[in-house]
Amino acid sequence: MPPALDAETDFGLLSQPMGASQATPGPDERIVDAAVRCLARFGLSKTTIEDIAREAGVGRATVYRAFPGGRESLLDAVFTAEVARYFVELDRALCAADSFEDLLVAAVGHSLRFLSEHPALRTIVALEPGVLLPQFSFQHLEPVLAVVDAFARPHLEPHVGDDASALAEHLVRVVLSYTLHPSDDVDPTDPASVRALVQDHVLAGLRSPAAR
Amino acid sequence: MTPADAARGDAARERILDATFAAVARGGLGELTVEAVASEAGVSRATIYRRFPGGREQLITDTVEREVERFLARVVRSVPDAPATVTERVVALVMSAHRELGAHEVMQRLLREEAGALVPELVSFAPRLHDHLRALLAAWFRAAHDAGEPVVVTDDRVIERAADHAARMVLSYAGTRGRTDLTRERDAEDLVRRRILGGVLP
């Protein structure tokens, strides 16, 4: 089993560890959490430092002390913290899986739920589609594939060997397709539905002999 | 309206969309104005607003729509008919979709320089593109089954689900290159067998 990724692991994008695993939130974390709630309500361009300070129950000066770079650096911290939370939770789900099939179901199910239920993501995609959608489309998706590959390869290698990177990439594509363009057939909140997707469309192909 | 009027109307509409495409190709999406399209097409602004009441936004959406339809037509044209097997057809489909996207110079430049403006437009057409491909793939799966090819999908419900998923994956792999070199037929065939037609082939 690969070592568990925790919030302190230095992992590329996640180089500023934050949040999810700490028991008592510090002021920075409270401000970041408040920012996520504001983004869920107002979207990206309309969320101000004043909104976030009010939501966190602190003064503007406290926000600027915690994030001297102001709005930009606070929003960067929010992004970093949410990406870290995604990977920490995903790692926990993967480490709990007993079989290869369960591992794939956990990966796809957790990712579909995280993306489709994330309140700030939903608002930003609905109100400001030009901000996030390009990061997940066409050639702009390549850096995302690289980050997921680095995370997922150690989990997948014991099961599929050299195919791990290509399989990790395929899982990203499956998750993004069903997130951006939901299907009547796949319900992310229903484990049986996610399992059927994995069995019918991911595992089935892995049994096929390679073309060469 | 007589058929002759309708034909003249279609010709004018096409000319305005051609002018929109040319103006975007020259100056990008952000700089596009109704005035620029009017002068490019040699018509008045009033003519444009009569045919495109949504103005600039509608010009962009309708031009993107026409490009998407042309893209689909070019892709489908390059796929061989029976007696090609379903695998051969899907390999041709994903290779030609990838090639056509890469060869669309205006789209590629906008993706580099104005992705924030273009991608939401393209994403809004994705469901329709997906529907087209799904119907096409479902017909191929049925034909393969009827021709006695070894496919594991037999009843309509399973065929529809497999076609839905395969259409998603064709679009994904054609749009983002990732680790697969889709200019190489062998790599494309490997991809199709293992990732796109996994639920269809034995």
Coordinates of C-alpha atoms in Angstrom, one line a residue:
Chain A
M1 CA 0.0 0.0 0.0
P2 CA 1.3 3.5 -0.8
P3 CA 2.0 5.8 2.2
A4 CA -1.1 7.8 3.2
L5 CA -1.1 11.3 1.9
D6 CA -1.9 13.6 4.8
A7 CA -2.3 17.4 5.0
E8 CA 1.4 17.8 5.8
T9 CA 2.6 15.9 2.7
D10 CA 4.4 18.2 0.2
F11 CA 2.6 17.3 -3.0
G12 CA 3.2 19.8 -5.8
L13 CA 0.1 21.9 -5.9
L14 CA -0.5 21.2 -2.2
S15 CA 2.7 22.8 -1.1
Q16 CA 0.9 25.1 1.4
P17 CA -0.7 22.5 3.6
M18 CA -4.0 23.7 5.1
G19 CA -6.9 22.6 6.8
A20 CA -9.0 19.6 6.7
S21 CA -7.2 17.5 9.3
Q22 CA -6.6 20.1 12.0
A23 CA -8.9 19.7 15.0
T24 CA -9.3 23.3 15.9
P25 CA -9.4 25.8 13.0
G26 CA -6.9 28.6 13.3
P27 CA -7.7 32.1 12.1
D28 CA -6.3 31.4 8.6
E29 CA -8.4 28.4 8.2
R30 CA -11.5 30.1 9.5
I31 CA -11.0 32.9 6.9
V32 CA -10.5 30.3 4.1
D33 CA -13.7 28.4 5.1
A34 CA -15.6 31.7 5.2
A35 CA -14.2 32.5 1.7
V36 CA -15.5 29.2 0.4
R37 CA -19.0 30.0 1.7
C38 CA -18.9 33.5 0.1
L39 CA -17.8 32.0 -3.2
A40 CA -20.7 29.6 -3.1
R41 CA -23.0 32.5 -2.6
F42 CA -21.6 35.3 -4.9
G43 CA -19.2 33.6 -7.3
L44 CA -15.6 34.7 -7.9
S45 CA -15.7 38.2 -9.2
K46 CA -18.3 39.5 -6.8
T47 CA -16.7 38.1 -3.6
T48 CA -14.9 40.9 -1.7
I49 CA -12.5 40.9 1.3
E50 CA -15.3 42.7 3.2
D51 CA -17.7 39.8 2.5
I52 CA -15.2 37.3 3.7
A53 CA -14.2 39.2 6.8
R54 CA -17.9 39.6 7.8
E55 CA -18.6 35.9 7.1
A56 CA -15.5 34.9 9.2
G57 CA -16.5 37.3 12.0
V58 CA -13.2 39.2 11.9
G59 CA -12.1 42.6 10.8
R60 CA -10.6 43.4 7.4
A61 CA -7.2 44.1 9.1
T62 CA -7.2 40.5 10.4
V63 CA -7.7 39.2 6.9
Y64 CA -4.9 41.3 5.5
R65 CA -2.6 40.3 8.4
A66 CA -3.3 36.6 7.6
F67 CA -3.0 37.2 3.8
P68 CA -0.7 40.1 3.2
G69 CA -1.1 39.7 -0.6
G70 CA -4.8 40.5 -0.1
R71 CA -7.7 39.1 -2.2
E72 CA -5.4 37.3 -4.8
S73 CA -3.4 35.5 -2.2
L74 CA -6.5 34.6 -0.1
L75 CA -8.1 33.1 -3.2
D76 CA -4.9 31.2 -4.0
A77 CA -5.0 29.8 -0.5
V78 CA -8.7 28.8 -0.9
F79 CA -7.8 26.9 -4.1
T80 CA -4.8 25.2 -2.6
A81 CA -6.8 24.2 0.5
E82 CA -9.7 22.8 -1.5
V83 CA -7.4 20.8 -3.8
A84 CA -5.6 19.5 -0.7
R85 CA -8.9 18.5 0.9
Y86 CA -9.9 16.7 -2.2
F87 CA -6.7 14.6 -2.3
V88 CA -6.6 14.0 1.5
E89 CA -10.2 12.7 1.4
L90 CA -9.5 10.7 -1.8
D91 CA -6.5 9.1 -0.3
R92 CA -8.5 8.1 2.8
A93 CA -11.1 6.5 0.5
L94 CA -8.6 4.7 -1.6
C95 CA -6.7 3.3 1.4
A96 CA -9.9 1.9 2.8
A97 CA -10.6 -0.1 -0.4
D98 CA -10.1 -3.9 -0.2
S99 CA -10.0 -4.8 -3.9
F100 CA -9.0 -3.2 -7.2
E101 CA -12.7 -2.8 -8.1
D102 CA -13.4 -1.1 -4.8
L103 CA -10.4 1.2 -5.4
L104 CA -11.8 2.3 -8.7
V105 CA -15.3 2.7 -7.3
A106 CA -13.9 4.8 -4.4
A107 CA -11.8 7.0 -6.8
V108 CA -14.6 7.7 -9.3
G109 CA -17.4 8.0 -6.6
H110 CA -15.4 10.3 -4.4
S111 CA -14.4 12.5 -7.3
L112 CA -17.8 12.7 -8.8
R113 CA -19.4 13.6 -5.5
F114 CA -16.7 16.1 -4.5
L115 CA -17.0 18.0 -7.8
S116 CA -20.8 17.8 -8.2
E117 CA -21.5 18.8 -4.6
H118 CA -18.9 21.4 -4.0
P119 CA -21.0 24.6 -3.4
A120 CA -18.4 27.1 -4.6
L121 CA -17.5 25.1 -7.7
R122 CA -21.1 24.8 -8.7
T123 CA -21.7 28.6 -8.3
I124 CA -18.6 29.6 -10.2
V125 CA -19.3 27.2 -13.1
A126 CA -22.8 28.4 -13.3
L127 CA -22.1 32.2 -13.0
E128 CA -18.6 32.5 -14.5
P129 CA -18.1 29.5 -16.8
G130 CA -15.1 31.2 -18.4
V131 CA -13.0 31.1 -15.2
L132 CA -12.9 27.3 -14.5
L133 CA -14.1 25.4 -17.5
P134 CA -11.0 26.2 -19.6
Q135 CA -8.8 24.6 -16.9
F136 CA -10.4 21.3 -17.5
S137 CA -10.6 21.3 -21.3
F138 CA -8.5 20.7 -24.3
Q139 CA -4.8 21.2 -23.9
H140 CA -5.3 23.1 -20.6
L141 CA -6.3 19.7 -19.0
E142 CA -2.8 18.4 -19.4
P143 CA -1.4 19.9 -16.1
V144 CA -4.4 18.4 -14.2
L145 CA -3.6 15.0 -15.7
A146 CA 0.0 15.3 -14.5
V147 CA -1.0 16.2 -10.9
V148 CA -3.5 13.3 -10.8
D149 CA -1.0 10.9 -12.3
A150 CA 1.6 11.7 -9.6
F151 CA -1.0 11.1 -6.9
A152 CA -2.8 8.0 -8.4
R153 CA 0.1 6.1 -9.8
P154 CA 1.3 4.5 -6.5
H155 CA -2.3 3.4 -5.8
L156 CA -2.8 1.9 -9.2
E157 CA 0.6 0.3 -9.9
P158 CA 0.2 -2.7 -7.6
H159 CA -2.9 -3.6 -9.7
V160 CA -2.1 -2.7 -13.3
G161 CA 1.7 -2.2 -13.4
D162 CA 2.8 -0.1 -16.3
D163 CA -0.7 0.8 -17.3
A164 CA -1.1 2.9 -14.1
S165 CA -0.5 6.3 -15.6
A166 CA -2.8 5.7 -18.6
L167 CA -5.5 4.4 -16.3
A168 CA -5.2 7.4 -14.0
E169 CA -5.7 9.6 -17.0
H170 CA -8.7 7.6 -18.1
L171 CA -10.3 8.0 -14.7
V172 CA -9.9 11.8 -14.9
R173 CA -11.7 11.8 -18.2
V174 CA -14.5 9.6 -16.9
V175 CA -15.0 11.8 -13.9
L176 CA -14.9 15.1 -15.8
S177 CA -17.2 13.9 -18.5
Y178 CA -19.9 12.8 -16.1
T179 CA -19.4 16.0 -14.0
L180 CA -19.6 18.5 -16.8
H181 CA -22.3 16.6 -18.7
P182 CA -24.3 14.6 -16.2
S183 CA -26.0 11.4 -17.4
D184 CA -29.4 10.0 -16.4
D185 CA -27.7 6.6 -16.0
V186 CA -25.1 7.6 -13.5
D187 CA -26.0 8.9 -10.0
P188 CA -22.8 10.0 -8.2
T189 CA -24.6 9.7 -4.8
D190 CA -25.6 6.0 -5.5
P191 CA -22.7 3.6 -4.9
A192 CA -24.4 0.9 -7.0
S193 CA -24.6 3.3 -9.9
V194 CA -20.9 4.2 -9.7
R195 CA -20.0 0.5 -9.4
A196 CA -21.9 -0.3 -12.5
L197 CA -20.1 2.5 -14.4
V198 CA -16.8 1.2 -13.3
Q199 CA -17.6 -2.5 -14.1
D200 CA -19.2 -1.8 -17.5
H201 CA -16.9 0.9 -18.8
V202 CA -13.6 0.8 -17.0
L203 CA -12.9 -2.7 -15.8
A204 CA -14.3 -4.4 -18.9
G205 CA -11.7 -2.8 -21.2
L206 CA -8.8 -3.7 -18.9
R207 CA -9.5 -7.4 -19.6
S208 CA -9.1 -6.7 -23.3
P209 CA -5.8 -7.8 -24.8
A210 CA -3.5 -5.0 -25.9
A211 CA -3.6 -4.3 -29.6
R212 CA 0.1 -4.9 -30.3
Chain B
M1 CA -41.8 33.8 -48.0
T2 CA -41.2 32.1 -51.4
P3 CA -38.5 29.4 -51.7
A4 CA -36.4 32.0 -53.7
D5 CA -36.7 34.4 -50.7
A6 CA -35.7 31.7 -48.3
A7 CA -32.7 30.8 -50.5
R8 CA -31.6 34.5 -50.6
G9 CA -32.1 34.7 -46.8
D10 CA -29.9 31.6 -46.3
A11 CA -27.2 33.0 -48.5
A12 CA -27.2 36.3 -46.6
R13 CA -27.1 34.5 -43.3
E14 CA -24.2 32.4 -44.5
R15 CA -22.3 35.5 -45.7
I16 CA -22.8 37.1 -42.3
L17 CA -21.5 34.0 -40.5
D18 CA -18.5 33.8 -42.9
A19 CA -17.8 37.5 -42.1
T20 CA -18.0 36.8 -38.3
F21 CA -15.6 33.9 -38.7
A22 CA -13.2 36.0 -40.7
A23 CA -13.4 38.8 -38.2
V24 CA -12.7 36.4 -35.3
A25 CA -9.9 34.8 -37.2
R26 CA -8.3 38.2 -37.6
G27 CA -9.0 39.9 -34.3
G28 CA -10.1 37.3 -31.8
L29 CA -13.4 36.9 -29.9
G30 CA -12.9 39.7 -27.4
E31 CA -12.5 42.4 -30.0
L32 CA -15.4 41.3 -32.2
T33 CA -18.1 44.0 -32.9
V34 CA -21.3 44.0 -34.9
E35 CA -19.8 46.9 -36.9
A36 CA -16.7 44.9 -37.9
V37 CA -18.9 42.0 -39.1
A38 CA -21.2 44.4 -41.0
S39 CA -18.3 46.0 -42.8
E40 CA -16.7 42.6 -43.5
A41 CA -20.0 41.3 -44.9
G42 CA -20.8 44.5 -46.8
V43 CA -24.2 44.9 -45.1
S44 CA -25.7 47.4 -42.7
R45 CA -25.8 46.9 -38.9
A46 CA -29.6 47.0 -39.2
T47 CA -29.5 44.0 -41.6
I48 CA -27.4 42.0 -39.1
Y49 CA -29.7 42.9 -36.2
R50 CA -32.7 41.8 -38.3
R51 CA -31.3 38.4 -38.9
F52 CA -29.4 38.1 -35.6
P53 CA -31.6 39.9 -33.0
G54 CA -29.2 38.7 -30.3
G55 CA -26.4 40.8 -31.9
R56 CA -22.8 40.1 -31.1
E57 CA -23.6 37.1 -28.8
Q58 CA -25.8 35.4 -31.3
L59 CA -23.2 36.0 -34.1
I60 CA -20.6 34.2 -32.0
T61 CA -23.0 31.3 -30.9
D62 CA -24.3 30.7 -34.4
T63 CA -20.8 30.8 -35.9
V64 CA -19.5 28.3 -33.3
E65 CA -22.6 26.1 -34.0
R66 CA -21.8 26.1 -37.7
E67 CA -18.2 25.2 -37.0
V68 CA -19.2 22.4 -34.7
E69 CA -21.5 21.0 -37.4
R70 CA -18.9 21.2 -40.1
F71 CA -16.4 19.5 -37.7
L72 CA -18.8 16.7 -37.1
A73 CA -19.5 16.3 -40.9
R74 CA -15.8 16.2 -41.7
V75 CA -15.1 13.6 -39.0
V76 CA -18.0 11.3 -40.0
R77 CA -17.1 11.5 -43.7
S78 CA -13.6 10.0 -43.0
V79 CA -15.0 6.9 -41.3
P80 CA -15.2 3.8 -43.5
D81 CA -18.5 2.1 -44.1
A82 CA -19.2 -1.6 -43.6
P83 CA -17.5 -4.1 -44.1
A84 CA -15.2 -2.3 -41.7
T85 CA -15.5 -3.7 -38.2
V86 CA -16.9 -1.6 -35.4
T87 CA -13.3 -1.3 -33.9
E88 CA -12.0 0.0 -37.2
R89 CA -14.7 2.5 -37.5
V90 CA -14.3 3.8 -34.0
V91 CA -10.5 4.0 -34.5
A92 CA -11.1 6.1 -37.6
L93 CA -13.6 8.2 -35.7
V94 CA -11.3 9.1 -32.8
M95 CA -8.3 9.6 -35.1
S96 CA -10.1 11.9 -37.4
A97 CA -11.8 13.9 -34.6
H98 CA -8.3 14.4 -33.1
R99 CA -6.9 15.4 -36.5
E100 CA -9.7 17.8 -37.3
L101 CA -9.5 19.6 -34.0
G102 CA -5.8 20.0 -34.3
A103 CA -6.1 21.3 -37.9
H104 CA -8.7 24.0 -37.0
E105 CA -6.2 26.9 -36.8
V106 CA -8.6 29.5 -35.6
M107 CA -10.0 27.3 -32.8
Q108 CA -6.5 26.3 -31.7
R109 CA -5.4 30.0 -31.5
L110 CA -8.5 30.9 -29.5
L111 CA -7.9 28.0 -27.2
R112 CA -4.4 29.4 -26.5
E113 CA -5.3 33.0 -26.3
E114 CA -9.0 33.3 -25.4
A115 CA -9.9 30.0 -23.8
G116 CA -12.1 31.8 -21.2
A117 CA -14.3 33.2 -23.9
L118 CA -14.4 30.1 -26.3
V119 CA -14.5 27.1 -24.0
P120 CA -18.0 28.0 -22.4
E121 CA -19.4 28.3 -26.0
L122 CA -17.9 24.9 -26.9
V123 CA -19.1 23.3 -23.7
S124 CA -22.6 24.5 -24.4
F125 CA -22.6 22.5 -27.7
A126 CA -21.0 19.4 -26.1
P127 CA -24.4 17.8 -25.3
R128 CA -25.5 18.1 -28.9
L129 CA -22.2 16.8 -30.2
H130 CA -22.4 14.0 -27.8
D131 CA -26.0 13.1 -28.9
H132 CA -24.9 12.9 -32.5
L133 CA -21.9 10.7 -31.7
R134 CA -24.0 8.5 -29.4
A135 CA -26.6 7.9 -32.1
L136 CA -23.9 7.1 -34.6
L137 CA -22.1 4.7 -32.3
A138 CA -25.3 3.0 -31.3
A139 CA -26.1 2.4 -35.0
W140 CA -22.6 0.9 -35.5
F141 CA -22.9 -1.3 -32.4
R142 CA -26.3 -2.6 -33.7
A143 CA -24.9 -3.2 -37.2
A144 CA -21.9 -5.1 -35.8
H145 CA -24.2 -7.3 -33.8
D146 CA -26.4 -7.9 -36.8
A147 CA -23.4 -8.7 -39.0
G148 CA -22.2 -11.4 -36.5
E149 CA -19.2 -9.5 -35.2
P150 CA -18.2 -10.6 -31.7
V151 CA -19.8 -7.9 -29.6
V152 CA -21.1 -8.4 -26.1
V153 CA -23.8 -5.7 -26.3
T154 CA -27.1 -7.1 -27.6
D155 CA -30.2 -5.5 -26.2
D156 CA -31.1 -1.9 -26.9
R157 CA -30.7 -0.6 -23.4
V158 CA -27.1 -1.9 -23.1
I159 CA -26.3 -0.6 -26.6
E160 CA -27.5 2.9 -25.7
R161 CA -25.5 3.0 -22.5
A162 CA -22.3 1.7 -24.2
A163 CA -22.8 4.2 -27.0
D164 CA -23.3 7.1 -24.5
H165 CA -20.1 6.2 -22.7
A166 CA -18.1 5.7 -25.9
A167 CA -19.2 9.0 -27.3
R168 CA -18.0 10.8 -24.1
M169 CA -14.6 9.1 -24.3
V170 CA -14.2 9.8 -28.1
L171 CA -14.8 13.5 -27.3
S172 CA -12.4 13.5 -24.3
Y173 CA -9.5 11.8 -26.1
A174 CA -9.9 13.8 -29.3
G175 CA -10.0 17.1 -27.3
T176 CA -7.1 16.5 -24.9
R177 CA -4.2 14.5 -26.1
G178 CA -2.9 13.1 -22.8
R179 CA -0.5 10.1 -23.2
T180 CA -1.9 8.6 -26.4
D181 CA -0.5 9.6 -29.8
L182 CA -3.7 9.5 -31.9
T183 CA -1.8 10.0 -35.1
R184 CA -0.5 6.4 -34.7
E185 CA -3.1 3.9 -35.7
R186 CA -1.8 1.2 -33.4
D187 CA -2.0 3.5 -30.3
A188 CA -5.5 4.6 -31.3
E189 CA -6.6 0.9 -31.7
D190 CA -5.2 0.1 -28.3
L191 CA -7.1 3.0 -26.8
V192 CA -10.3 2.0 -28.5
R193 CA -10.1 -1.6 -27.4
R194 CA -9.1 -0.9 -23.8
R195 CA -10.8 2.4 -22.9
I196 CA -13.5 3.2 -25.4
L197 CA -15.1 -0.1 -26.4
G198 CA -14.3 -1.9 -23.2
G199 CA -18.0 -2.7 -22.6
V200 CA -18.7 -3.6 -26.2
L201 CA -15.9 -6.0 -27.3
P202 CA -15.5 -9.4 -25.7

